[in-house]
Tab-separated table of N, CA and C in Angstrom:
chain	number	residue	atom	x	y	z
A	1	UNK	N	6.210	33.305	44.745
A	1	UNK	CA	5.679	32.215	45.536
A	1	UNK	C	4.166	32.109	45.350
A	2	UNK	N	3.551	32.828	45.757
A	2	UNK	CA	2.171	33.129	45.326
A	2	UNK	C	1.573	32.816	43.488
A	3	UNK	N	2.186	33.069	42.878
A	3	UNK	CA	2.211	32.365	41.617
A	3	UNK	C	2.710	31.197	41.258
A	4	UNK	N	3.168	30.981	41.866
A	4	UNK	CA	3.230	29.377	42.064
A	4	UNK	C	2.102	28.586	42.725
A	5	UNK	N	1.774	28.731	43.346
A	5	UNK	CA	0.569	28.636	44.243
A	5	UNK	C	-0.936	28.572	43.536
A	6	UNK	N	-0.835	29.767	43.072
A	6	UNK	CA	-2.139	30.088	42.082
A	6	UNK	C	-2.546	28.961	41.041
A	7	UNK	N	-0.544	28.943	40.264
A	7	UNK	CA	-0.449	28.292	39.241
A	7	UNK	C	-0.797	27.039	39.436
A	8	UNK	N	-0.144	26.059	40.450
A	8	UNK	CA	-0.488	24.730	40.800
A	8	UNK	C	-2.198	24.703	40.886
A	9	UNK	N	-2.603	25.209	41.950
A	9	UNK	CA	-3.642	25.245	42.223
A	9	UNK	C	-4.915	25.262	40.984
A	10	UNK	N	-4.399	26.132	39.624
A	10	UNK	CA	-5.581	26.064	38.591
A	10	UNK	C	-5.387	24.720	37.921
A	11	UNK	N	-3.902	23.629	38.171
A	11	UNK	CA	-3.314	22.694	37.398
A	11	UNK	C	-4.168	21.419	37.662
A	12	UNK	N	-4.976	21.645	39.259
A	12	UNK	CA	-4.856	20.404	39.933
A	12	UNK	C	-6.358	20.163	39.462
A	13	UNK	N	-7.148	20.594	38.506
A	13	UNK	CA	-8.408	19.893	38.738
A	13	UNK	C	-8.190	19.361	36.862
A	14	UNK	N	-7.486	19.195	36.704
A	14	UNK	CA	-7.121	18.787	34.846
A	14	UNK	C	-7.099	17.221	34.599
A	15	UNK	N	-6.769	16.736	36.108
A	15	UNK	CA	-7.483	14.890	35.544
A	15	UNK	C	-6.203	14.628	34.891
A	16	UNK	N	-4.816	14.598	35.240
A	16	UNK	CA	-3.877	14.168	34.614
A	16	UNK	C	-3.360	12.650	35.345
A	17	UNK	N	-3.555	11.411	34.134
A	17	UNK	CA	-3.412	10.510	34.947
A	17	UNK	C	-1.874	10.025	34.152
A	18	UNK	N	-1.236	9.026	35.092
A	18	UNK	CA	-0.371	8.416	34.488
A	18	UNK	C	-0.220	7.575	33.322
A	19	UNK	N	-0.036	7.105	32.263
A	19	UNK	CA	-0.313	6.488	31.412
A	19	UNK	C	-0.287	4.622	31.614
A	20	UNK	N	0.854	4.356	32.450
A	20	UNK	CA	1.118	3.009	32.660
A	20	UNK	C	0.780	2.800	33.989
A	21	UNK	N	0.054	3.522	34.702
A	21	UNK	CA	-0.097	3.556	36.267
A	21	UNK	C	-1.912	2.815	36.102
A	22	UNK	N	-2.327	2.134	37.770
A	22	UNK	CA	-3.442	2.089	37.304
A	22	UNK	C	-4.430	3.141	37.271
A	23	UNK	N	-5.313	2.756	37.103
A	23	UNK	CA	-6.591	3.855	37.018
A	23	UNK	C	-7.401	4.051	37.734
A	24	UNK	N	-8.568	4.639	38.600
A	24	UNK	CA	-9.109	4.454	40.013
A	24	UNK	C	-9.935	3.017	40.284
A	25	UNK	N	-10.288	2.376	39.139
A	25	UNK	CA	-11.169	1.139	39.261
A	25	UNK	C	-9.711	0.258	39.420
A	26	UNK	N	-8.792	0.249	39.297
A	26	UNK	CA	-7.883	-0.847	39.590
A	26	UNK	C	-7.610	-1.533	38.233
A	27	UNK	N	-7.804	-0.899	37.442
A	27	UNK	CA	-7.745	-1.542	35.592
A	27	UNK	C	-5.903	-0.819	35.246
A	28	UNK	N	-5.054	-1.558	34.648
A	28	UNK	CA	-3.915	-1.023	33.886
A	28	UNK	C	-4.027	-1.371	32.477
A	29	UNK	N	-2.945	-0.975	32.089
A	29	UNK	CA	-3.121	-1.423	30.492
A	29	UNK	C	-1.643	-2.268	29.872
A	30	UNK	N	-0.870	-2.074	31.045
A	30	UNK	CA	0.261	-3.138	30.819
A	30	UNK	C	-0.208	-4.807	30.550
A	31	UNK	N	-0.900	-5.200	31.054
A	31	UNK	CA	-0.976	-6.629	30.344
A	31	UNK	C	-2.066	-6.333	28.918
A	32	UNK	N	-2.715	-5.435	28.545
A	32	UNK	CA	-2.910	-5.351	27.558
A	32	UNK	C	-1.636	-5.127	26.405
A	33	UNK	N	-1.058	-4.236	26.436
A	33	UNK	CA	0.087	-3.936	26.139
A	33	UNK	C	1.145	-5.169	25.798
A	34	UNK	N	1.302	-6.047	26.940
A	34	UNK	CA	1.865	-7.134	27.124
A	34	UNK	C	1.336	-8.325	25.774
A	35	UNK	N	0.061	-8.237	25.546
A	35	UNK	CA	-0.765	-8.980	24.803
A	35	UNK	C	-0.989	-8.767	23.365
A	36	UNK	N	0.299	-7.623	22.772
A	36	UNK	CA	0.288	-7.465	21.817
A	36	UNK	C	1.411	-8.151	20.708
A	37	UNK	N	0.736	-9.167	19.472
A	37	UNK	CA	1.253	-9.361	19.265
A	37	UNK	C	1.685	-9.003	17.682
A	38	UNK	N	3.033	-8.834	17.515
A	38	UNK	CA	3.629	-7.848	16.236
A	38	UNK	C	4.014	-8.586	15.434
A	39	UNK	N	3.588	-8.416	14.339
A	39	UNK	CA	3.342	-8.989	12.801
A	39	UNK	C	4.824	-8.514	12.573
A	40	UNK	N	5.119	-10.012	11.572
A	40	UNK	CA	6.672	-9.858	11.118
A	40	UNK	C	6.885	-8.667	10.217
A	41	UNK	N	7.574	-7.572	10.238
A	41	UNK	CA	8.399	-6.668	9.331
A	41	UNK	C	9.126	-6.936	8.162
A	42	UNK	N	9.265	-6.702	7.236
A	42	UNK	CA	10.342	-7.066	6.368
A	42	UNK	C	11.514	-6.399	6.219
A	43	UNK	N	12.795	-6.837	5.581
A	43	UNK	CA	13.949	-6.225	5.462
A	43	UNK	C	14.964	-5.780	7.009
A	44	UNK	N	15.883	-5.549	6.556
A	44	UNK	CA	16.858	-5.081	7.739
A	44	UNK	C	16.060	-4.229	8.979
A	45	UNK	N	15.709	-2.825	8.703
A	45	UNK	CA	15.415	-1.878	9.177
A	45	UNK	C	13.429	-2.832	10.114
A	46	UNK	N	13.103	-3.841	9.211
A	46	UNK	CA	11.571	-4.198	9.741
A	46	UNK	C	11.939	-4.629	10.392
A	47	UNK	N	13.541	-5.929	10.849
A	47	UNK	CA	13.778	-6.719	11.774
A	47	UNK	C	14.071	-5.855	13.105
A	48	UNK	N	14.907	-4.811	13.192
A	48	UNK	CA	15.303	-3.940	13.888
A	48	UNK	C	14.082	-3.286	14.706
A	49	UNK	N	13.615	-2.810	13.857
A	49	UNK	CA	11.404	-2.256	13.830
A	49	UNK	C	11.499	-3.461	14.966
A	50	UNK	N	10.231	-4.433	14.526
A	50	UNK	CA	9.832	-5.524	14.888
A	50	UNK	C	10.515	-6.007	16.546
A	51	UNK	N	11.889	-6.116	16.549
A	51	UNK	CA	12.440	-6.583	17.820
A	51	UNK	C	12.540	-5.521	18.986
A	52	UNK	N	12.312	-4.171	18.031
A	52	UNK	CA	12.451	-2.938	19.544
A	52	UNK	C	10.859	-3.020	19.527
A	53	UNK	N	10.144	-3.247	19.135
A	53	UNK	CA	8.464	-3.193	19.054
A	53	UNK	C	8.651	-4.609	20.418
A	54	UNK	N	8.972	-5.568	20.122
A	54	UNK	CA	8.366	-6.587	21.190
A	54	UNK	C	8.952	-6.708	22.027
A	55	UNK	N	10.319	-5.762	22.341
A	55	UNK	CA	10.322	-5.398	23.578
A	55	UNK	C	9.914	-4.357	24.574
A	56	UNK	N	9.162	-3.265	23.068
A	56	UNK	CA	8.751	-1.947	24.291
A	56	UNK	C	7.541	-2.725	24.585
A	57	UNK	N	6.884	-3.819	23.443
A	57	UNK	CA	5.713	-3.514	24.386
A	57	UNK	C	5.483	-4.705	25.590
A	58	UNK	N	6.574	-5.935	25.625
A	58	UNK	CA	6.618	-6.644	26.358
A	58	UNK	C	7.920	-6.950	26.995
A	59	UNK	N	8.794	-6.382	27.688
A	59	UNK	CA	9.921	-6.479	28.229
A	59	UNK	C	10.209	-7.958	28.778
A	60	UNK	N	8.842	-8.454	29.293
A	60	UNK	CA	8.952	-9.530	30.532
A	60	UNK	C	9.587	-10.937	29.944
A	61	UNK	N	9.569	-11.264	28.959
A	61	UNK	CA	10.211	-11.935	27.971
A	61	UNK	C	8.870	-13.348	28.536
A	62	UNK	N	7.711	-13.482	28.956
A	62	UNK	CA	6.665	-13.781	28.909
A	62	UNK	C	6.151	-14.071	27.652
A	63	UNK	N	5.154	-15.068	27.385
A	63	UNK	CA	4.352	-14.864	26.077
A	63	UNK	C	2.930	-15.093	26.717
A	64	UNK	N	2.150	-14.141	26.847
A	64	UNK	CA	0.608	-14.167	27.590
A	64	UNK	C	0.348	-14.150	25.773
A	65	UNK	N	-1.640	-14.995	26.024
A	65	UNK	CA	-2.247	-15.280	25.009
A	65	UNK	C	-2.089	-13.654	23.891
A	66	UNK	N	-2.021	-13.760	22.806
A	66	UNK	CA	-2.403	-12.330	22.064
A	66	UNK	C	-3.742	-12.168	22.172
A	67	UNK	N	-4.164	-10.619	22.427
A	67	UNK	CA	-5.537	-10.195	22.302
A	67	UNK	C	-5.586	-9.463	21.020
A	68	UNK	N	-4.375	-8.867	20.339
A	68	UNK	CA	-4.248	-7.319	19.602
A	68	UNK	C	-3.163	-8.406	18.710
A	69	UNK	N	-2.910	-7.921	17.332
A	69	UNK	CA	-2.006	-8.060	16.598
A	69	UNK	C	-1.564	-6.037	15.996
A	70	UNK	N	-0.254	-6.338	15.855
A	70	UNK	CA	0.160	-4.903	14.928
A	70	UNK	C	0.589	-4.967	14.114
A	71	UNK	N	0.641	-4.594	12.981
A	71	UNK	CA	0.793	-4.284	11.820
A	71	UNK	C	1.276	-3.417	11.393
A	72	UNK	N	3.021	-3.439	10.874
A	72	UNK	CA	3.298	-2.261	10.630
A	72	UNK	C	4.382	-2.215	9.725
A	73	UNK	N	3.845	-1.451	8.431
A	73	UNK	CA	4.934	-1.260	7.229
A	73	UNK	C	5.494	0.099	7.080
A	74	UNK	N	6.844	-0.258	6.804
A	74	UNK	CA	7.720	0.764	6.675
A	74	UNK	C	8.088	0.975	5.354
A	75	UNK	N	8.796	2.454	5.201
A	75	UNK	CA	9.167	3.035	4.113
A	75	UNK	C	10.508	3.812	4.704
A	76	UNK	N	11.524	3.802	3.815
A	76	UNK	CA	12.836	4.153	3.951
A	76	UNK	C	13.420	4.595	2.741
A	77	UNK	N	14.267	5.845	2.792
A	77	UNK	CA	14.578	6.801	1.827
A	77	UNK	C	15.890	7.135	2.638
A	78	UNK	N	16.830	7.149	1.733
A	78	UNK	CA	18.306	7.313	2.403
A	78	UNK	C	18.319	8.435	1.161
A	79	UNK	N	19.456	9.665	1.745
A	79	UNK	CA	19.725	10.707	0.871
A	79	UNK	C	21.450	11.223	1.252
A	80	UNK	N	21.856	11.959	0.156
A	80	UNK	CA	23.329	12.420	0.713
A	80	UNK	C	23.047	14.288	0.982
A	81	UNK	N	22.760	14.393	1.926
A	81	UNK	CA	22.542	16.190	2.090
A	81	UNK	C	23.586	16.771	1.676
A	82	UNK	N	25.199	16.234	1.992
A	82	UNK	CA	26.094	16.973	2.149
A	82	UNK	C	26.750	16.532	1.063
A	83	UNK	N	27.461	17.262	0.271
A	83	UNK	CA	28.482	16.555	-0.965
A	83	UNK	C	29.071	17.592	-0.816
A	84	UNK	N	30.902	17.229	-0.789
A	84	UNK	CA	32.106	17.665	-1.397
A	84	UNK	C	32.223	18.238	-2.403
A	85	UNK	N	32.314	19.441	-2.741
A	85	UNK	CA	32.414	19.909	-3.738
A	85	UNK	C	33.265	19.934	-4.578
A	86	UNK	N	34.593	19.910	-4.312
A	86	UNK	CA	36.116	19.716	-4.088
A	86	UNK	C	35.939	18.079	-4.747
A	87	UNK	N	35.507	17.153	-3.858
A	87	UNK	CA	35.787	15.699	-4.149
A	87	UNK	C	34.743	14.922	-4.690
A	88	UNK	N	33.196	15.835	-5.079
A	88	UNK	CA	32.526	14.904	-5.444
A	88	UNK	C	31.937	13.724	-4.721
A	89	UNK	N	32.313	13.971	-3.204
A	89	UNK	CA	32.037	12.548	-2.401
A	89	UNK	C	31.158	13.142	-0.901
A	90	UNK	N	29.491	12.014	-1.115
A	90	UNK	CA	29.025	12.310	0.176
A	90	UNK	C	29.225	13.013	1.308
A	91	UNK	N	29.549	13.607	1.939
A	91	UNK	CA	30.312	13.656	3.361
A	91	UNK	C	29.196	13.493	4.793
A	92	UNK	N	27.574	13.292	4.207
A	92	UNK	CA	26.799	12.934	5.176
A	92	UNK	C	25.725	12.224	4.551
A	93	UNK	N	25.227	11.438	5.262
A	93	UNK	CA	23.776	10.705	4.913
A	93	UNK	C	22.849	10.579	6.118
A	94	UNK	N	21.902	10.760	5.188
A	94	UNK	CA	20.451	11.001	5.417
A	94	UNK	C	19.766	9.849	5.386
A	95	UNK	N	18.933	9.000	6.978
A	95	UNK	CA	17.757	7.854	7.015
A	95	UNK	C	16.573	8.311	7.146
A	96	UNK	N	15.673	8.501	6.164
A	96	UNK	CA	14.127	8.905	6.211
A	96	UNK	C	13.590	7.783	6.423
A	97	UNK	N	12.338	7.601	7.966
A	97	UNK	CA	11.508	6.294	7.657
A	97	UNK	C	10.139	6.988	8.100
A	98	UNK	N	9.562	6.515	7.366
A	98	UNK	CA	7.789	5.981	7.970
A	98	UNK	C	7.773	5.274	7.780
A	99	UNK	N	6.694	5.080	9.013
A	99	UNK	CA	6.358	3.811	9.330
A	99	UNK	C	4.962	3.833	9.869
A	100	UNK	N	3.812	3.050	8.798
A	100	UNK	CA	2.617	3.160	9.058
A	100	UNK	C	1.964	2.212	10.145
A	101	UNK	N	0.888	2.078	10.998
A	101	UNK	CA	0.646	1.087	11.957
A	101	UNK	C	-0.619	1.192	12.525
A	102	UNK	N	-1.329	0.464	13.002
A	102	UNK	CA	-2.082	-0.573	12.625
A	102	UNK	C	-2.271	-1.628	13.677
A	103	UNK	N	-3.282	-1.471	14.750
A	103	UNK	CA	-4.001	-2.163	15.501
A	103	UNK	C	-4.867	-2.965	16.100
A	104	UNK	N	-5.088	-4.434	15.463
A	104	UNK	CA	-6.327	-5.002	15.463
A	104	UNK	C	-6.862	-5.889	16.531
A	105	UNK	N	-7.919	-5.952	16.646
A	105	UNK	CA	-8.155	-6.742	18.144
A	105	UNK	C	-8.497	-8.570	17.221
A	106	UNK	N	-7.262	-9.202	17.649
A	106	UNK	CA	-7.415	-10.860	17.322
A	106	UNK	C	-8.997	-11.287	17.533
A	107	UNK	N	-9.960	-10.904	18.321
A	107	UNK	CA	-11.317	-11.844	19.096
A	107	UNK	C	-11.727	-11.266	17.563
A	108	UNK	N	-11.698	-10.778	16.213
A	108	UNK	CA	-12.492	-10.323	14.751
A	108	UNK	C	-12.388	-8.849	14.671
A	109	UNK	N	-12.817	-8.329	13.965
A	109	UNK	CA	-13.097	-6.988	13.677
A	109	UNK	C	-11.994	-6.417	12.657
A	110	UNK	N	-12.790	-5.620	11.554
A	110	UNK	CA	-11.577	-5.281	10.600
A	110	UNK	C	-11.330	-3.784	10.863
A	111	UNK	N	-12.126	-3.247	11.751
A	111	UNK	CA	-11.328	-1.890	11.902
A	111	UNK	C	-10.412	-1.797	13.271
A	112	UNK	N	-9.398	-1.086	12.837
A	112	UNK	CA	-8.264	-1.024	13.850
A	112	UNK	C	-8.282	-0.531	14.618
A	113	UNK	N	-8.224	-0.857	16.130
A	113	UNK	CA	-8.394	0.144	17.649
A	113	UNK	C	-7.508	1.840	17.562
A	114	UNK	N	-6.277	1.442	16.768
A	114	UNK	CA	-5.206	2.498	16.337
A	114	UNK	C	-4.485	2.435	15.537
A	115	UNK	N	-4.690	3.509	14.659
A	115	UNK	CA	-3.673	3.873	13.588
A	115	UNK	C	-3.319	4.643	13.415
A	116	UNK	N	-2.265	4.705	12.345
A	116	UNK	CA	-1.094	6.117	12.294
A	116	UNK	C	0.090	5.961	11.903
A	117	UNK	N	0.834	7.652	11.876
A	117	UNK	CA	2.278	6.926	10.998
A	117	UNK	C	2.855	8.151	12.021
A	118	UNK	N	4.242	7.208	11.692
A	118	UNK	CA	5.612	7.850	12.286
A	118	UNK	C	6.388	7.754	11.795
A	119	UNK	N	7.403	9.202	12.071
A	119	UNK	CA	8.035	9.514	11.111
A	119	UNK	C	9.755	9.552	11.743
A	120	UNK	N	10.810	9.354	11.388
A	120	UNK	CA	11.749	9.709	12.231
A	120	UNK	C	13.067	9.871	11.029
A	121	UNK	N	14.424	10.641	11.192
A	121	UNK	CA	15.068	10.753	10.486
A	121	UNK	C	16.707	10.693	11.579
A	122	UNK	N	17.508	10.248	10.551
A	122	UNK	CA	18.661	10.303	11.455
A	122	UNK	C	19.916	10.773	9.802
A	123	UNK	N	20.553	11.713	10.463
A	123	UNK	CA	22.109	12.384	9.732
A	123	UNK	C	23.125	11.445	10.409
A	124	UNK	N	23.796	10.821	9.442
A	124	UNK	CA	24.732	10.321	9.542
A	124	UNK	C	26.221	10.956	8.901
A	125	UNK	N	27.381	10.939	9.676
A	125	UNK	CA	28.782	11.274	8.903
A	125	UNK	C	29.410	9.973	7.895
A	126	UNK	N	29.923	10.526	6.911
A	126	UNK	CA	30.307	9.225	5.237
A	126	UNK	C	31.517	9.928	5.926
A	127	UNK	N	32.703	8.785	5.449
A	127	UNK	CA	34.057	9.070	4.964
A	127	UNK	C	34.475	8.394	3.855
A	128	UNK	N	35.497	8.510	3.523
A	128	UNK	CA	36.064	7.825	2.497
A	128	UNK	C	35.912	5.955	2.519
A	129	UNK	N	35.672	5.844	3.634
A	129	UNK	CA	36.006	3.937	4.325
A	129	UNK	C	34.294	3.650	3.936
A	130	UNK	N	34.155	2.425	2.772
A	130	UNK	CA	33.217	2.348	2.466
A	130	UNK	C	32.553	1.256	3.789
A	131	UNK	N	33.559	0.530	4.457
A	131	UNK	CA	32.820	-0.074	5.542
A	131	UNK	C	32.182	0.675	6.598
A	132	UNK	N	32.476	1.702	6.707
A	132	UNK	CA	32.403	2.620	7.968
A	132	UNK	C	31.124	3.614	7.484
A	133	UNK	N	31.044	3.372	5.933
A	133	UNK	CA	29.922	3.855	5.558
A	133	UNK	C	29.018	3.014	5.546
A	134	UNK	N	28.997	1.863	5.369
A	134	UNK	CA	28.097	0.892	5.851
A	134	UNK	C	27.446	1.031	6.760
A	135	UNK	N	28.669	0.647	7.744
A	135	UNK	CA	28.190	0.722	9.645
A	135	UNK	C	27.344	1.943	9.867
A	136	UNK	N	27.461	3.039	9.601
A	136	UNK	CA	27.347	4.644	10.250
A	136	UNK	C	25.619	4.307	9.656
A	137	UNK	N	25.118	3.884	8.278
A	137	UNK	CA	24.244	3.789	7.581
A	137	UNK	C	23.350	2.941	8.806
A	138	UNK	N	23.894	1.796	9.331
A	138	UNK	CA	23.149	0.374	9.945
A	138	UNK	C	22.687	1.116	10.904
A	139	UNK	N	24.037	1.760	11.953
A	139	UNK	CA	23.514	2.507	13.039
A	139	UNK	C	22.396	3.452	12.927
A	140	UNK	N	22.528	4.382	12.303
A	140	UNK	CA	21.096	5.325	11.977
A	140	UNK	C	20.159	4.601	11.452
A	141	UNK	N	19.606	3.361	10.824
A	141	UNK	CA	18.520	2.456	10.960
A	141	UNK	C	18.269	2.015	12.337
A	142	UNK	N	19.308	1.382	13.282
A	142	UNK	CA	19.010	0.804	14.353
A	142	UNK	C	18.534	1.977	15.360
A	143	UNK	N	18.842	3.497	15.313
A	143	UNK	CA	18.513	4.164	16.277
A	143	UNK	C	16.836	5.154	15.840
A	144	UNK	N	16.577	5.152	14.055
A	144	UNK	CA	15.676	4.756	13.907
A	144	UNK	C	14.760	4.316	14.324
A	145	UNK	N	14.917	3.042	14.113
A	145	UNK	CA	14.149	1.306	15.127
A	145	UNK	C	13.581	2.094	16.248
A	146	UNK	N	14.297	2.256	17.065
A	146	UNK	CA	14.181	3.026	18.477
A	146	UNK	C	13.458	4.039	18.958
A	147	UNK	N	13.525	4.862	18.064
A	147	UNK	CA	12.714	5.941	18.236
A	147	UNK	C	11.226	5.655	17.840
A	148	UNK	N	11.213	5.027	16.514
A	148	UNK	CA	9.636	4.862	15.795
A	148	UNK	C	8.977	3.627	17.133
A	149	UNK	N	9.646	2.990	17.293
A	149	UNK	CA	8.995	1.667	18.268
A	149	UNK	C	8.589	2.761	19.373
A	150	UNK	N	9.133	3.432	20.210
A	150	UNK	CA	8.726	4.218	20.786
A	150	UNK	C	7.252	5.025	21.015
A	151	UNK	N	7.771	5.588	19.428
A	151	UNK	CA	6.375	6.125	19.207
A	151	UNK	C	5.348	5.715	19.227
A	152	UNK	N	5.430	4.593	18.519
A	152	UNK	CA	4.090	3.628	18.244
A	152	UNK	C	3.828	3.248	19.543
A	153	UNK	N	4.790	2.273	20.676
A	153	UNK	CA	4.414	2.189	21.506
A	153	UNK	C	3.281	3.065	22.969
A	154	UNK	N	4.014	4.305	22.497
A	154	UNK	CA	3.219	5.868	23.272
A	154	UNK	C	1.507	5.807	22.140
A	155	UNK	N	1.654	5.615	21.280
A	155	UNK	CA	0.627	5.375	20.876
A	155	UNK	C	-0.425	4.812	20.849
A	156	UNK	N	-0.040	3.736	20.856
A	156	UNK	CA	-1.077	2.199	21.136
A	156	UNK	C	-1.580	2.564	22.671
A	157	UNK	N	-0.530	3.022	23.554
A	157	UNK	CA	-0.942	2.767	24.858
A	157	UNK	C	-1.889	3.786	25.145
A	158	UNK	N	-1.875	5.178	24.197
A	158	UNK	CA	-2.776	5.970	24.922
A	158	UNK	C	-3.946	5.633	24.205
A	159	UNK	N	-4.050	4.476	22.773
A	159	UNK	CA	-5.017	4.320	22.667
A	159	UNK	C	-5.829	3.757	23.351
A	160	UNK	N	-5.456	1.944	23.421
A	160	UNK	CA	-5.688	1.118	24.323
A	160	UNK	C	-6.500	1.937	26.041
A	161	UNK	N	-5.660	3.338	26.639
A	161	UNK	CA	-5.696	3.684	28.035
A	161	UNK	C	-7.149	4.262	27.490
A	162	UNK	N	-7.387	5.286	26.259
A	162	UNK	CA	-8.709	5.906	26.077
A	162	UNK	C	-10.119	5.146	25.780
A	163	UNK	N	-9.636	3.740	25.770
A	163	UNK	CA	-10.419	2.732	24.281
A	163	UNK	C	-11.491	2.660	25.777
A	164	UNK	N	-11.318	2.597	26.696
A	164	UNK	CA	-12.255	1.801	27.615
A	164	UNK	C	-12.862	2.981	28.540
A	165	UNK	N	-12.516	4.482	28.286
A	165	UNK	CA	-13.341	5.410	28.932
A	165	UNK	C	-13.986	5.717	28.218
């Protein structure tokens, strides 16, 4: 109990603020956030990108003026880890993406508030059913999508939250 105590107690002077909460002046960063607007992606996996991007960073289905544009190109590498030895045939696949990105403030300026890359991978199961190898392939892009939008999103925001202290 007492170490607990201690422990809290050395925790509480560390200035841990919420990220999407406001800040003591009454400033958030959700309508900044809100105000970002995301440069088209290319290919399957950019559309997927692109549509989980403009909803993490704007759910409200709103269009406030853009302040920020993002920018963000991907790279994708599919692999078979697992092969049949016996049959010669896949039995798993592999979605490698980065995805580089890229923050600019629309009012001019050519250097970017935030940049960076993310990385995410998803194992998928092959069977013999080349449709089902399709699908299994789409899904691990779309959950992909998900994760990297994520990231970027955690990103931007702690930039954006640091940009103004």
């Amino acid at each position: 109990m007492a170490f607990a105590v201690l422990l809290s107690s050395g925790l509480s002077g560390c200035g841990v603020e919420p990220l999407y909460g406001q800040k003591p002046g009454g400033a958030s960063i959700v309508p900044d956030m809100q105000a970002i607007k995301v440069e088209p992606i290319p290919d399957r996996l950019g559309h997927y990108l692109e549509n989980e991007l403009i909803f993490a960073l704007n759910g409200t289905g709103s269009s406030p003026t853009p302040k920020y544009r993002l920018v963000v190109t991907v790279r994708e590498r599919l692999a078979t880890p697992i092969v049949n030895t016996v049959t010669g045939e896949a039995q798993a696949g592999d979605v490698n993406v980065d995805a580089d990105y890229r923050l600019y403030p629309i009012a001019g300026g050519s250097e970017p508030i935030a940049s960076g890359n993310v990385t995410q991978f998803v194992v998928y199961d092959r069977s013999s059913q080349r449709l089902s190898n399709v699908r299994a392939a789409r899904d691990a892009e779309i959950r992909n999508a998900k994760v990297l939008a994520d990231q970027i999103r955690t990103r931007v925001a702690i930039a954006l939250a640091t940009r103004g202290s």
